[in-house]
XYZ file of C-alpha atoms in Angstrom:
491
model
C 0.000 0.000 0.000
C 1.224 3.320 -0.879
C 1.763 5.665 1.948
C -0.835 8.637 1.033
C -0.857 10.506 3.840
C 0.299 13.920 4.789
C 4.156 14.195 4.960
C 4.518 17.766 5.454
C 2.378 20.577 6.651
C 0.179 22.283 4.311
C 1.146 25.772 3.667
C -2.046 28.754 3.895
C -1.139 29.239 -0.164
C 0.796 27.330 -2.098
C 3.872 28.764 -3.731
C 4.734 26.201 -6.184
C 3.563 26.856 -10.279
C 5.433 25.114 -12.869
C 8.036 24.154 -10.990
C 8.696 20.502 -9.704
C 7.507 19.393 -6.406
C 9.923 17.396 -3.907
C 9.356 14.334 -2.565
C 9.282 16.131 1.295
C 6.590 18.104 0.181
C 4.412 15.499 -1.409
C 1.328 14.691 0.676
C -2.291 13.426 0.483
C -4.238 10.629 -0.447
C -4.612 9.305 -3.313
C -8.961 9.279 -2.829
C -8.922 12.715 -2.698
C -8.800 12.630 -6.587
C -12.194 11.011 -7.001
C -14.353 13.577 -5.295
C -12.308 16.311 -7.419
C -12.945 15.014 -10.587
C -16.478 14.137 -10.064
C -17.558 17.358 -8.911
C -15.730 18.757 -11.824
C -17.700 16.879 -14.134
C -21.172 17.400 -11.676
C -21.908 20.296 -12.545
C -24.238 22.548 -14.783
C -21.819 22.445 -18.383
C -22.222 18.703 -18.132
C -25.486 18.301 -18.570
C -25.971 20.347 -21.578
C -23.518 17.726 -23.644
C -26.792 15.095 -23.499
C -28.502 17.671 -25.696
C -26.418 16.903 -28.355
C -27.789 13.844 -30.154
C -31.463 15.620 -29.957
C -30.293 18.538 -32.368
C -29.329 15.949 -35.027
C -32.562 13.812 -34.711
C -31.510 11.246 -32.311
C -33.146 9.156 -29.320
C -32.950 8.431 -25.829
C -31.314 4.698 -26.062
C -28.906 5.430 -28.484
C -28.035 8.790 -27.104
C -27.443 6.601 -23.308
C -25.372 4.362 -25.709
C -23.227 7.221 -27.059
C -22.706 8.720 -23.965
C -21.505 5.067 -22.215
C -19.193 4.321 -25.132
C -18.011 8.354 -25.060
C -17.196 8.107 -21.610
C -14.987 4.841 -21.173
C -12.864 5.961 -24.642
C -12.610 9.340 -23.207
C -11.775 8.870 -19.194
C -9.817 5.729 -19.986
C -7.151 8.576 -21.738
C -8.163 11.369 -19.236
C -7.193 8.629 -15.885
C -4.093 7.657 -17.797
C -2.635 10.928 -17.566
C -3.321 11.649 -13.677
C -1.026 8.729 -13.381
C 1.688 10.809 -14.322
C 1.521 13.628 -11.570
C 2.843 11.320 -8.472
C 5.931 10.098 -10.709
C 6.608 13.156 -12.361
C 5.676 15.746 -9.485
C 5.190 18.211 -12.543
C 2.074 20.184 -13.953
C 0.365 18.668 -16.840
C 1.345 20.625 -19.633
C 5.008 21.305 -18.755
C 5.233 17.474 -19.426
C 4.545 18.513 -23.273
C 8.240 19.624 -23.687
C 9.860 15.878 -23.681
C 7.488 15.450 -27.263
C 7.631 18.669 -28.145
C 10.440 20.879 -27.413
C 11.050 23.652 -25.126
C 9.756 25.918 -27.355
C 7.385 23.331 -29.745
C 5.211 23.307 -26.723
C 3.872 26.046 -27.131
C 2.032 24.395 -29.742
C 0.246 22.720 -27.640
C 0.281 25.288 -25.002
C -1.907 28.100 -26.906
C -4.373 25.120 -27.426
C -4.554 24.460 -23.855
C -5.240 28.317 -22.612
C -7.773 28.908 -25.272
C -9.580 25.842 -23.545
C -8.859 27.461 -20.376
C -10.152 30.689 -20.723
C -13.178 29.092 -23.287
C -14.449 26.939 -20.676
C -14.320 29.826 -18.466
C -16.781 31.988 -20.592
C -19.479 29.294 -20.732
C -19.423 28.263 -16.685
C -18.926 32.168 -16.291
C -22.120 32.779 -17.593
C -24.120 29.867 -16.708
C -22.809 30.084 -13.092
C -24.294 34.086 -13.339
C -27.029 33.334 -14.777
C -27.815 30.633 -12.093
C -27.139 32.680 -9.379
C -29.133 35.424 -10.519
C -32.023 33.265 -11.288
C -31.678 31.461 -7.520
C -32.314 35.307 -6.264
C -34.752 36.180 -8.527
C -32.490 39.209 -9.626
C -33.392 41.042 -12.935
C -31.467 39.349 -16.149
C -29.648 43.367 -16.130
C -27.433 42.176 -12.831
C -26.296 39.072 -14.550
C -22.746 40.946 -15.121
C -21.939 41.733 -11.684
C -22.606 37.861 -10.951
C -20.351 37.263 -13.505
C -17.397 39.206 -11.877
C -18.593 37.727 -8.331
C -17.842 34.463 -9.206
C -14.880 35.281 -11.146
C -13.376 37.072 -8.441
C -13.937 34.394 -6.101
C -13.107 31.688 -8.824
C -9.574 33.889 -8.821
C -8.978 33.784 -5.060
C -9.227 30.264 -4.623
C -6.920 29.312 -7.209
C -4.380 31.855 -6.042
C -4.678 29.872 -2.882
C -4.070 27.151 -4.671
C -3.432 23.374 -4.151
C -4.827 22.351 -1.220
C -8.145 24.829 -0.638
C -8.884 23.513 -4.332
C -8.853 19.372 -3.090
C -10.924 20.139 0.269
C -13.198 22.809 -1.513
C -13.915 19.681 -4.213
C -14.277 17.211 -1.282
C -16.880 18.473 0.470
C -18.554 20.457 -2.106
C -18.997 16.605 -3.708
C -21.179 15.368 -0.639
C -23.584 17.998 -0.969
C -23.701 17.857 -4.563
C -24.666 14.368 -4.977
C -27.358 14.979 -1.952
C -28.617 17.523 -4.611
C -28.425 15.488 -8.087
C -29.963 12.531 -6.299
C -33.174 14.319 -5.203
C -33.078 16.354 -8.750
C -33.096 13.084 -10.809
C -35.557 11.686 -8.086
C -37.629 14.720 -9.525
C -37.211 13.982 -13.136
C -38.147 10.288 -12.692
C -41.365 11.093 -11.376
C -42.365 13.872 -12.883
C -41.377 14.000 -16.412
C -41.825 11.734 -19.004
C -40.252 11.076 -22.593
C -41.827 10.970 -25.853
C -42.512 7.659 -27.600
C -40.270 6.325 -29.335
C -37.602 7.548 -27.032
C -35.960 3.768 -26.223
C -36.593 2.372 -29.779
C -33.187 0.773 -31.019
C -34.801 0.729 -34.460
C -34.482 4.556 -34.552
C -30.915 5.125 -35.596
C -29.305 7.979 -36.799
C -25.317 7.479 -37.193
C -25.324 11.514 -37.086
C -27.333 11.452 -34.070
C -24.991 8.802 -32.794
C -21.580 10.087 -33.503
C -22.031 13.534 -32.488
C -23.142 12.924 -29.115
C -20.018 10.024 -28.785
C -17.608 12.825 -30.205
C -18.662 15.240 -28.032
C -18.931 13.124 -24.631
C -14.968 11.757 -25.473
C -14.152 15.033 -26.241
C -15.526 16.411 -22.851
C -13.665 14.051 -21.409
C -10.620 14.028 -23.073
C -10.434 17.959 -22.388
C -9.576 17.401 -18.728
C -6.580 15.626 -19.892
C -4.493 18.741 -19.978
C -5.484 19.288 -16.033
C -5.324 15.640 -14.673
C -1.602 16.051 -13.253
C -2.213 19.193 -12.158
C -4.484 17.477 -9.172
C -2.132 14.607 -8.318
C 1.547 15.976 -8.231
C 1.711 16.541 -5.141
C 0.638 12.748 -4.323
C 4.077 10.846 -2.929
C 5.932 9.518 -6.071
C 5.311 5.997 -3.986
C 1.774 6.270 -5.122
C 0.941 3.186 -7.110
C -0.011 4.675 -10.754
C -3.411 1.656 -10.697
C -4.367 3.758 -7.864
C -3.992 6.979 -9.617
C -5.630 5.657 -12.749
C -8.385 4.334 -10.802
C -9.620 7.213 -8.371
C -9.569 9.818 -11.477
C -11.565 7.225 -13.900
C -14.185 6.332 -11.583
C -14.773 10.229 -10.142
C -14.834 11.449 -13.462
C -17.260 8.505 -15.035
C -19.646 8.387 -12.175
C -20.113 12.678 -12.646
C -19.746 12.503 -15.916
C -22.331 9.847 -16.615
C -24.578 10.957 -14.594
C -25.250 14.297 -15.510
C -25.051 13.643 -19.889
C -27.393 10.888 -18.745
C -29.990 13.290 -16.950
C -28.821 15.951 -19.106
C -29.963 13.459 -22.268
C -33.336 12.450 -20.204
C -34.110 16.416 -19.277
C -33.353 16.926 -23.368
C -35.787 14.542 -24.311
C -38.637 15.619 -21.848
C -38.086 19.160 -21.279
C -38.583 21.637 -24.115
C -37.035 24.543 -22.844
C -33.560 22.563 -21.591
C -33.581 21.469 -25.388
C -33.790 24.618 -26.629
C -30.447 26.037 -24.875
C -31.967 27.148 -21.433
C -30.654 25.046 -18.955
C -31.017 27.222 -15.691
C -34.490 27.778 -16.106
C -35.337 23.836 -16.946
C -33.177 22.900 -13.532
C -35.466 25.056 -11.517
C -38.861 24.060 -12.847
C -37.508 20.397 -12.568
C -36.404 20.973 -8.962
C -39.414 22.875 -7.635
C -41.787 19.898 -9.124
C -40.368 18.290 -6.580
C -41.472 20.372 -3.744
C -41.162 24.431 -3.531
C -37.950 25.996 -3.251
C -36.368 23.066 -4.158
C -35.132 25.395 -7.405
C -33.292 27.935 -5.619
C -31.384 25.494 -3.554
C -30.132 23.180 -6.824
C -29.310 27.054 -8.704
C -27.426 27.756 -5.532
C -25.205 24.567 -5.776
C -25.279 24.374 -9.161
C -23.521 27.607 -8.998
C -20.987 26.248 -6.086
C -20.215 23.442 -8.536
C -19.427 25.687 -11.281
C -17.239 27.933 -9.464
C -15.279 24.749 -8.339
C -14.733 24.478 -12.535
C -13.937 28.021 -12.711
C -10.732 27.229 -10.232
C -9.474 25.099 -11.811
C -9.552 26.278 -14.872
C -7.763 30.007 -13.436
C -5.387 27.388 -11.686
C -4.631 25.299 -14.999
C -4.186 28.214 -17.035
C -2.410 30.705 -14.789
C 0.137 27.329 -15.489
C 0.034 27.252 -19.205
C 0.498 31.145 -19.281
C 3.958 30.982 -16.803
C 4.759 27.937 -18.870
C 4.840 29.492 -22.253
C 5.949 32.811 -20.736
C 8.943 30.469 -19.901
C 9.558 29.506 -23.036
C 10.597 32.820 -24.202
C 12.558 34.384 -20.953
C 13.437 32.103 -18.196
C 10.609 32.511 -15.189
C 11.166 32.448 -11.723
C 7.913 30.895 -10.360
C 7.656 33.293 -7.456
C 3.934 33.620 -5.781
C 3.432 37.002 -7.363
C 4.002 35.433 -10.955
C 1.537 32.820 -10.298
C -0.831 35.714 -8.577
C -0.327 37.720 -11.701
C -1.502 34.798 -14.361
C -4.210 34.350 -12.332
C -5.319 37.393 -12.472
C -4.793 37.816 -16.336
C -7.038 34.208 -17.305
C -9.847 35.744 -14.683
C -9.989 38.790 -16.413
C -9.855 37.457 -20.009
C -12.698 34.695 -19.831
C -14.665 37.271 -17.162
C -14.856 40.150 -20.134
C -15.261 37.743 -22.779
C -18.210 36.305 -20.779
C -20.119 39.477 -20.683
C -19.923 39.474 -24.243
C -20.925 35.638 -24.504
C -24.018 34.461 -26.958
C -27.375 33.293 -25.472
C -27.432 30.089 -27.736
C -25.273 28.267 -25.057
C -25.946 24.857 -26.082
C -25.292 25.076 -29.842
C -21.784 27.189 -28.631
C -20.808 25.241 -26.351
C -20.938 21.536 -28.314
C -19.253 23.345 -31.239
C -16.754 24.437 -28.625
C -16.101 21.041 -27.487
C -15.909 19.748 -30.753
C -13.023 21.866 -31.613
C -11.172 20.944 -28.106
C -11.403 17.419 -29.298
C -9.898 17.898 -32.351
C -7.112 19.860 -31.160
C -6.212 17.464 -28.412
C -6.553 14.204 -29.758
C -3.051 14.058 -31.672
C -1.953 15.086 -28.610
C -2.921 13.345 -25.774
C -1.597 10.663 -28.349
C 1.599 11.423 -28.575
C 1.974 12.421 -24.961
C 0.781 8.878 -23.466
C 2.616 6.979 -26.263
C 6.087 8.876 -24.825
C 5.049 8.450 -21.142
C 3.774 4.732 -21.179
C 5.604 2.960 -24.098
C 8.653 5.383 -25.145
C 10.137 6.365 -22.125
C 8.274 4.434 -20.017
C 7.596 7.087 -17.125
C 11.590 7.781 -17.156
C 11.986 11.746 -17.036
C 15.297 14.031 -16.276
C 13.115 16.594 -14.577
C 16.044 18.995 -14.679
C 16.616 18.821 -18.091
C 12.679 19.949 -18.885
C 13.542 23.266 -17.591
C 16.620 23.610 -19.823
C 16.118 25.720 -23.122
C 19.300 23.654 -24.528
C 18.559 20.451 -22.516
C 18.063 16.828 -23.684
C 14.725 17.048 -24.841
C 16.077 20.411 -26.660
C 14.312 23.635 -28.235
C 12.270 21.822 -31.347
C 10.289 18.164 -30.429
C 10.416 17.178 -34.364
C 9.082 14.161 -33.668
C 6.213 15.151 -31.154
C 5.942 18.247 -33.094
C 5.703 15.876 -36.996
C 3.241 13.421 -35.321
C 0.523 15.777 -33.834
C 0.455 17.707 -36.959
C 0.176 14.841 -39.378
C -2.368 13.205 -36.965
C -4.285 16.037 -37.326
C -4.600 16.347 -40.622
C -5.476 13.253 -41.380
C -8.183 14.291 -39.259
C -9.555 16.810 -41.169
C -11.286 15.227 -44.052
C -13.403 13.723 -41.265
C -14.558 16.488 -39.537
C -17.660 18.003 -39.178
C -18.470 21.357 -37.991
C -20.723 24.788 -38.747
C -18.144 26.415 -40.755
C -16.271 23.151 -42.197
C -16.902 19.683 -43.443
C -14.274 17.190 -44.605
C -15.069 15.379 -47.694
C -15.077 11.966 -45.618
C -17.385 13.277 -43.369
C -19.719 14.570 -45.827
C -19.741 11.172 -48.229
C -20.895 9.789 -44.884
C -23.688 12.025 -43.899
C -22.303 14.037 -42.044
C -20.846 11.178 -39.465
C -17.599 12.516 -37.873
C -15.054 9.740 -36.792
C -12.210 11.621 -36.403
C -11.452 10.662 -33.001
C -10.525 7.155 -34.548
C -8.479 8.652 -37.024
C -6.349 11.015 -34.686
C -5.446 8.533 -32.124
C -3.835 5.877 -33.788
C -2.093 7.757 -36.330
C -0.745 10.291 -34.183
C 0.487 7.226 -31.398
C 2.324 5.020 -34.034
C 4.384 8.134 -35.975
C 5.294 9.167 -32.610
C 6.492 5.893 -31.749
C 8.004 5.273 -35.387
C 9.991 8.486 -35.099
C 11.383 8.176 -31.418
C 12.778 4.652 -32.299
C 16.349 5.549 -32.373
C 15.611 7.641 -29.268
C 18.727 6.504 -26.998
C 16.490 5.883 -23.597
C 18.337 4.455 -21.398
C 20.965 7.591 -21.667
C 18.384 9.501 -20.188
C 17.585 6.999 -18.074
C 21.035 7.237 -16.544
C 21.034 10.907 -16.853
C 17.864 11.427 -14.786
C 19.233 9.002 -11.973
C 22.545 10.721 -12.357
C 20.442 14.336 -11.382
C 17.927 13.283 -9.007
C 19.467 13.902 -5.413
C 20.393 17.119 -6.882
C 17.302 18.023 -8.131
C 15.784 16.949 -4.932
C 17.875 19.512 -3.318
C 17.776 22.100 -5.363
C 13.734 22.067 -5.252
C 13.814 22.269 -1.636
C 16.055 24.955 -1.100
C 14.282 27.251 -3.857
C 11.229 27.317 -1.255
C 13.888 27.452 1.532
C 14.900 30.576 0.054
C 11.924 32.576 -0.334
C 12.623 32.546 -4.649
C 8.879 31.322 -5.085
């Protein structure tokens, strides 16, 4: 058994960004993962990805189908890379520069904030908008929830590590408390159309769409995951790791797109892109009132999103900030980038389109395509190329081992995507594949294995076990030389 528990005393806020953490200062247990991830995925922006299949003419069985299938392909790659944070002690994306180069990251990189700060818009404004509603406020005072939530999204993420786990924690309990008597509601007082659990009504488009979008939902938390389990000891077993994330993130994730699918199907209004205001008729069926308190902790949940996605990205900005002139990851740095994702996805929020549903899927379909060659390329590295073996020091190094230009991460995520592209299928393109299909987008299928066997085809001359030796060679020190940087008051 690994030992999870706390090794060092946690600090008020935490002063570590991009840099690595030290085995002294690792701490926690590895459980502590599953309530994270499934109140990330319990939340308000989750249900509205069970609308999907209903735009494009599907059903209620085969929309439940898409989701289940969605989810396992999707969390099975999301899981696999929380595994890396206790053996790596690193941030997610900083772990792109290996496959990428210290500068190719920022490929990747510019991807990952624009998911950041995208995310950001649409639980911005949902998380106003529900709070406004709870109070019965006038639609003109949405705004000011808007910057209420994203200042106190902001202030919890500057705090950092460990508010973020025990905010998650017990904000799970009494979200599933809430959920439970909210699908208890929907049970019993709603009711779907006929025809809604006929297996003879197939669409593929139907079908597709809504399994493209729930793996992409998923797969989207991939560039978080080891942001959430770094500071795990490096003794934690990874099947632990793997486990914890997959199962918090399925059990939210499934059940909201499943009631989100169900609400879809019996509830005009929620089909029609207004969520809030189907929640609280939903809620109060079951007895009065009931529709201020779900609002209220649907807007809790949200703001637990919010965090971590000011946390992830205040990351991803020092990162590629890094790339260009060497950062010192002092406290104020990490306060500053903070400050700069709030304030980007809280403007862009108040300027934010009503049709929320059709946005956001269209948003998520573009996250999956961008991600897929990817998430690839960086599992093929971690689990079959280098096989978990990292010199950390070396990652911070503009001229290091893993030097400025990843050709081969860089060559395999861009060929993997376009092979992608005849297959896609959005408002302002369609691929020719997709089209002689229907309309059906498979992409997913296309972008995985391609960009996983170039990657692993170019990186077979890759001399491994030098690095190997060369990260054993450099571990005391950098052991040592992480400690003493908090030691010193430089972060």
């Amino acid at each position: 058994m690994a030992d999870d528990t706390l090794t060092t005393p946690t600090r008020s806020i935490e002063v570590r960004s991009i840099d690595y953490v030290p085995r002294s200062e690792r701490h926690g247990k590895v459980w502590h993962i599953g309530p994270l991830w499934f109140m990330c995925n319990a939340q308000i922006t989750t249900l509205a990805i069970g609308v999907v299949s209903f735009v494009d003419g599907g059903n209620l069985i085969w929309s439940f189908i898409a989701i289940a299938i969605g989810l396992i392909i999707g969390t099975i790659f999301m899981a696999a890379h929380s595994s890396q944070g206790p053996k790596l002690g690193l941030p997610q994306m900083i772990q792109s520069r290996p496959q990428f180069g210290y500068i190719g990251a920022l490929l990747v990189w510019l991807f990952a904030f624009l998911q950041y700060a995208g995310f950001n818009i649409f639980n911005t404004v949902l998380a106003g908008e529900a709070v406004g509603t709870a109070v019965h406020a006038p639609t003109a005072l949405n705004p000011l929830w808007f910057w209420i939530v994203t200042v106190v999204g902001a202030i919890i993420a500057i705090v950092g590590y460990d508010l973020i786990h025990r905010m998650e924690r017990y904000l799970s309990y009494l979200t599933v408390a809430v959920l439970a008597l909210l699908t208890i509601s929907g049970l019993t007082h709603l009711h779907v159309p006929a025809g809604s659990f006929d297996l003879g009504h197939f669409s593929p488009l139907a079908f597709f769409a809504q399994l493209s979008v729930v793996a992409g939902y998923q797969i989207s938390w991939a560039i978080y995951v080891s942001d959430y389990s770094r500071y795990l000891p490096a003794t934690t077993p990874t099947s632990q790791t793997f486990r914890w994330t997959f199962w918090g993130s399925a059990i939210g994730g499934a059940w909201l797109i499943f009631l989100g699918a169900y609400l879809a199907s019996a509830v005009k209004g929620f089909n029609a892109g207004d969520p809030v205001s189907a929640i609280q008729q939903v809620a109060d069926d079951l007895f009065p009132g009931f529709g201020t308190i779900a609002l209220l902790v649907i807007a809790f949940g949200l703001v637990a999103v919010i965090v971590l996605n000011m946390y992830g990205g205040s990351l991803t900005l020092i990162s590629s900030i890094d790339s260009f002139k060497k950062v010192n990851p002092t406290l104020l740095v990490r306060v500053v980038t903070v400050a700069i994702t709030a304030l980007i996805s809280g403007v862009l929020a108040l300027f934010a389109s009503g049709n929320f549903a059709s946005n956001f899927s269209s948003f998520l379909v573009l996250v999956l395509y961008f991600f897929i060659p990817w998430t690839a390329v960086n599992l093929t590295d971690y689990f079959i190329v280098r096989r978990g073996h990292y010199a950390i020091a070396e990652i911070f190094k503009p001229r290091g081992i893993y030097h400025r230009w990843g050709w081969a991460g860089i060559a395999a995520y861009l060929i993997g995507f376009v092979c992608m592209t005849p297959f896609f299928d959005t408002a302002f393109y369609v691929g020719f594949a997709a089209r002689a299909m229907g309309g059906v987008d498979i992409s997913l299928f296309i972008g995985l294995p391609v960009a996983a066997i170039l990657y692993w085809l170019f990186t077979r001359r890759l001399d491994v076990s030098a690095e190997r030796a060369l990260a054993d060679e450099q571990s005391a020190a950098l052991e040592e030389a992480a400690e003493e940087h908090v030691e010193l008051g430089t972060v």
